[in-house]
Amino acid sequence: MHVVKEYRSFSADKLISIAPIAKQAYTEIVTAIGNMVGKINNSEKYINSVSPIKNGLINLLHDEYGWEKEKHLMALTGEGNTGSTNKRRKGSGGGIDVYKEFSQDEFSFRVGIEFETGNVASVHRSLNKLSLGEKNKELDLIVLVLPVFDLSYYLTDRVANYEEIERYFPLFEDRPFIAFGFDAEEYSPDFPIFVKGNDGNSKKK
Amino acid sequence: MHVVKEYRSFSADKLISIAPIAKQAYTEIVTAIGNMVGKINNSEKYINSVSPIKNGLINLLHDEYGWEKEKHLMALTGEGNTGSTNKRRKGSGGGIDVYKEFSQDEFSFRVGIEFETGNVASVHRSLNKLSLGEKNKELDLIVLVLPVFDLSYYLTDRVANYEEIERYFPLFEDRPFIAFGFDAEEYSPDFPIFVKGNDGNSKKK
């Protein structure tokens, strides 16, 4: 896959321009998106499951760059975030999909990514969850990754796409926020179909 | 029904304290909530449909106080907001549930209400939609109305409740924002059940 649309808030843009660890985080995400299989079966709309694509990206970030999966926010689970019993507190809505703490000298730089595979309402929840993490000083850069419209047409029905949410991005312009819209490299009715529960084919050879 | 939980941002609190038209808007909403039938059948969880309750409130605000239904935001439909053809632009997600423009001398005061009857992800969309309207200078006060947990237990399955979203309210603390959580006055297995498509019984006698 590859990034074809991008939104960068002013502070996010500044960060990745001047801070090496922010630039590194940015590069890891873009590289991982680029390493996902970009051949999409387009024989029918909604024919591919989006979950193997999501899992592919998450696994790449985890396996190759050491990103953590399902990071729970203290802002949503309560102070401390140590016990497992309070992790599923009412309204927590699960953890951040992927998270990594970078470090440079004695400083840390914490990045949270939500890879959206739900409907558009669910994207709003992802955006607000990331924002809350940033507001609560648990995240230093917040990132949304989702397919663009052209690709989403061949993915799970109603999966959100970049174009249907981008009008809301200005709400997050005062936070260090980046949104990536990705597309496939090639479409053909002859390519394998992404099937739910199978993410073995989600990395380029 | 009656309001049992409330969140008020600093600016919303100030507005309704010092501005007569803001106070009037506030009073109309609280009065309308208070005028909805507050007898809930509790013979089984999820037994009542939430839509007649929502429609009841919207109709009360519309019929008695002249609030407008389904107000489309220019921020989401594009400049001008005059043609009907562009009202359903990608990502608009429908209008604001209820809207009213109050006036005092030559000044206007525009209030938008979302009455949430979807799931929790849908509340995030409502909050962001209202926020975008305020950011775009189309709304001067934004209001979220939803049932509290105790009541939601007897409403449509998965309908959002006040408690599961309130941890996110601080995200909106810099906007003129109010959230109301309402509850029923009485519960009994003998009260009539709210059935979808029937809002004839949604006002107190």
PDB file of N, CA and C in Angstrom, chain A residues 124 165-172, chain B residues 73-77 91-92 96 125-139 142 172 175:
ATOM      1  N   HIS A 124     -14.818   8.659  14.714  1.00  0.00           N
ATOM      2  CA  HIS A 124     -14.940   9.768  15.667  1.00  0.00           C
ATOM      3  C   HIS A 124     -14.473   9.325  17.059  1.00  0.00           C
ATOM      4  N   ILE A 165     -14.271  11.582   6.518  1.00  0.00           N
ATOM      5  CA  ILE A 165     -13.982  12.119   7.849  1.00  0.00           C
ATOM      6  C   ILE A 165     -13.119  13.382   7.795  1.00  0.00           C
ATOM      7  N   GLU A 166     -12.517  13.666   6.640  1.00  0.00           N
ATOM      8  CA  GLU A 166     -11.518  14.746   6.616  1.00  0.00           C
ATOM      9  C   GLU A 166     -12.073  16.126   6.953  1.00  0.00           C
ATOM     10  N   ARG A 167     -13.373  16.337   6.755  1.00  0.00           N
ATOM     11  CA  ARG A 167     -13.934  17.636   7.128  1.00  0.00           C
ATOM     12  C   ARG A 167     -13.861  17.897   8.631  1.00  0.00           C
ATOM     13  N   TYR A 168     -13.665  16.836   9.388  1.00  0.00           N
ATOM     14  CA  TYR A 168     -13.564  17.001  10.843  1.00  0.00           C
ATOM     15  C   TYR A 168     -12.134  17.230  11.317  1.00  0.00           C
ATOM     16  N   PHE A 169     -11.158  17.025  10.449  1.00  0.00           N
ATOM     17  CA  PHE A 169      -9.761  17.139  10.885  1.00  0.00           C
ATOM     18  C   PHE A 169      -9.409  18.488  11.526  1.00  0.00           C
ATOM     19  N   PRO A 170      -9.979  19.590  11.026  1.00  0.00           N
ATOM     20  CA  PRO A 170      -9.646  20.880  11.668  1.00  0.00           C
ATOM     21  C   PRO A 170      -9.966  20.922  13.165  1.00  0.00           C
ATOM     22  N   LEU A 171     -10.874  20.068  13.634  1.00  0.00           N
ATOM     23  CA  LEU A 171     -11.142  20.010  15.082  1.00  0.00           C
ATOM     24  C   LEU A 171      -9.890  19.626  15.864  1.00  0.00           C
ATOM     25  N   PHE A 172      -8.958  18.972  15.180  1.00  0.00           N
ATOM     26  CA  PHE A 172      -7.770  18.458  15.860  1.00  0.00           C
ATOM     27  C   PHE A 172      -6.503  19.219  15.454  1.00  0.00           C
TER      28      PHE A 172
ATOM     29  N   LEU B  73     -25.384  21.754   8.857  1.00  0.00           N
ATOM     30  CA  LEU B  73     -24.284  22.688   9.090  1.00  0.00           C
ATOM     31  C   LEU B  73     -23.562  22.990   7.790  1.00  0.00           C
ATOM     32  N   MET B  74     -23.235  24.262   7.595  1.00  0.00           N
ATOM     33  CA  MET B  74     -22.435  24.628   6.429  1.00  0.00           C
ATOM     34  C   MET B  74     -21.058  23.973   6.475  1.00  0.00           C
ATOM     35  N   ALA B  75     -20.538  23.797   7.675  1.00  0.00           N
ATOM     36  CA  ALA B  75     -19.214  23.173   7.820  1.00  0.00           C
ATOM     37  C   ALA B  75     -19.190  21.781   7.197  1.00  0.00           C
ATOM     38  N   LEU B  76     -20.355  21.155   7.108  1.00  0.00           N
ATOM     39  CA  LEU B  76     -20.410  19.790   6.588  1.00  0.00           C
ATOM     40  C   LEU B  76     -21.050  19.677   5.210  1.00  0.00           C
ATOM     41  N   THR B  77     -21.830  20.682   4.839  1.00  0.00           N
ATOM     42  CA  THR B  77     -22.532  20.566   3.557  1.00  0.00           C
ATOM     43  C   THR B  77     -21.888  21.441   2.504  1.00  0.00           C
ATOM     44  N   GLY B  91     -19.910  12.353   4.164  1.00  0.00           N
ATOM     45  CA  GLY B  91     -19.401  12.652   5.493  1.00  0.00           C
ATOM     46  C   GLY B  91     -20.229  13.652   6.281  1.00  0.00           C
ATOM     47  N   SER B  92     -21.327  14.130   5.696  1.00  0.00           N
ATOM     48  CA  SER B  92     -22.098  15.121   6.443  1.00  0.00           C
ATOM     49  C   SER B  92     -22.780  14.467   7.642  1.00  0.00           C
ATOM     50  N   ILE B  96     -27.924  18.554  12.548  1.00  0.00           N
ATOM     51  CA  ILE B  96     -28.037  18.612  14.003  1.00  0.00           C
ATOM     52  C   ILE B  96     -29.503  18.311  14.342  1.00  0.00           C
ATOM     53  N   ARG B 125     -19.524  10.961  17.339  1.00  0.00           N
ATOM     54  CA  ARG B 125     -19.840  11.708  16.117  1.00  0.00           C
ATOM     55  C   ARG B 125     -20.698  12.930  16.437  1.00  0.00           C
ATOM     56  N   SER B 126     -21.702  12.748  17.294  1.00  0.00           N
ATOM     57  CA  SER B 126     -22.566  13.871  17.675  1.00  0.00           C
ATOM     58  C   SER B 126     -21.760  14.996  18.310  1.00  0.00           C
ATOM     59  N   LEU B 127     -20.873  14.621  19.223  1.00  0.00           N
ATOM     60  CA  LEU B 127     -20.048  15.627  19.903  1.00  0.00           C
ATOM     61  C   LEU B 127     -19.167  16.368  18.900  1.00  0.00           C
ATOM     62  N   ASN B 128     -18.571  15.628  17.977  1.00  0.00           N
ATOM     63  CA  ASN B 128     -17.688  16.268  17.001  1.00  0.00           C
ATOM     64  C   ASN B 128     -18.473  17.130  16.018  1.00  0.00           C
ATOM     65  N   LYS B 129     -19.679  16.692  15.700  1.00  0.00           N
ATOM     66  CA  LYS B 129     -20.506  17.475  14.782  1.00  0.00           C
ATOM     67  C   LYS B 129     -20.872  18.822  15.427  1.00  0.00           C
ATOM     68  N   LEU B 130     -21.299  18.763  16.675  1.00  0.00           N
ATOM     69  CA  LEU B 130     -21.626  19.996  17.405  1.00  0.00           C
ATOM     70  C   LEU B 130     -20.386  20.889  17.511  1.00  0.00           C
ATOM     71  N   SER B 131     -19.258  20.281  17.834  1.00  0.00           N
ATOM     72  CA  SER B 131     -18.020  21.056  17.982  1.00  0.00           C
ATOM     73  C   SER B 131     -17.631  21.746  16.687  1.00  0.00           C
ATOM     74  N   LEU B 132     -17.794  21.020  15.593  1.00  0.00           N
ATOM     75  CA  LEU B 132     -17.444  21.596  14.301  1.00  0.00           C
ATOM     76  C   LEU B 132     -18.351  22.794  13.999  1.00  0.00           C
ATOM     77  N   GLY B 133     -19.618  22.677  14.362  1.00  0.00           N
ATOM     78  CA  GLY B 133     -20.552  23.783  14.175  1.00  0.00           C
ATOM     79  C   GLY B 133     -20.149  24.999  14.995  1.00  0.00           C
ATOM     80  N   GLU B 134     -19.672  24.753  16.188  1.00  0.00           N
ATOM     81  CA  GLU B 134     -19.239  25.863  17.051  1.00  0.00           C
ATOM     82  C   GLU B 134     -17.943  26.445  16.518  1.00  0.00           C
ATOM     83  N   LYS B 135     -17.026  25.578  16.139  1.00  0.00           N
ATOM     84  CA  LYS B 135     -15.741  26.052  15.593  1.00  0.00           C
ATOM     85  C   LYS B 135     -15.954  26.878  14.329  1.00  0.00           C
ATOM     86  N   ASN B 136     -16.940  26.481  13.549  1.00  0.00           N
ATOM     87  CA  ASN B 136     -17.230  27.167  12.287  1.00  0.00           C
ATOM     88  C   ASN B 136     -18.138  28.382  12.491  1.00  0.00           C
ATOM     89  N   LYS B 137     -18.382  28.755  13.733  1.00  0.00           N
ATOM     90  CA  LYS B 137     -19.197  29.936  14.084  1.00  0.00           C
ATOM     91  C   LYS B 137     -20.654  29.826  13.628  1.00  0.00           C
ATOM     92  N   GLU B 138     -21.149  28.597  13.605  1.00  0.00           N
ATOM     93  CA  GLU B 138     -22.563  28.410  13.261  1.00  0.00           C
ATOM     94  C   GLU B 138     -23.406  28.138  14.494  1.00  0.00           C
ATOM     95  N   LEU B 139     -22.760  27.822  15.592  1.00  0.00           N
ATOM     96  CA  LEU B 139     -23.476  27.535  16.836  1.00  0.00           C
ATOM     97  C   LEU B 139     -22.788  28.285  17.980  1.00  0.00           C
ATOM     98  N   ILE B 142     -23.584  24.420  22.454  1.00  0.00           N
ATOM     99  CA  ILE B 142     -23.799  23.057  21.958  1.00  0.00           C
ATOM    100  C   ILE B 142     -24.210  22.154  23.116  1.00  0.00           C
ATOM    101  N   PHE B 172     -14.124  18.855  25.479  1.00  0.00           N
ATOM    102  CA  PHE B 172     -14.969  19.943  24.977  1.00  0.00           C
ATOM    103  C   PHE B 172     -15.082  21.091  25.974  1.00  0.00           C
ATOM    104  N   ARG B 175     -15.171  24.728  24.806  1.00  0.00           N
ATOM    105  CA  ARG B 175     -16.299  25.182  23.979  1.00  0.00           C
ATOM    106  C   ARG B 175     -17.493  25.430  24.897  1.00  0.00           C
TER     107      ARG B 175
END
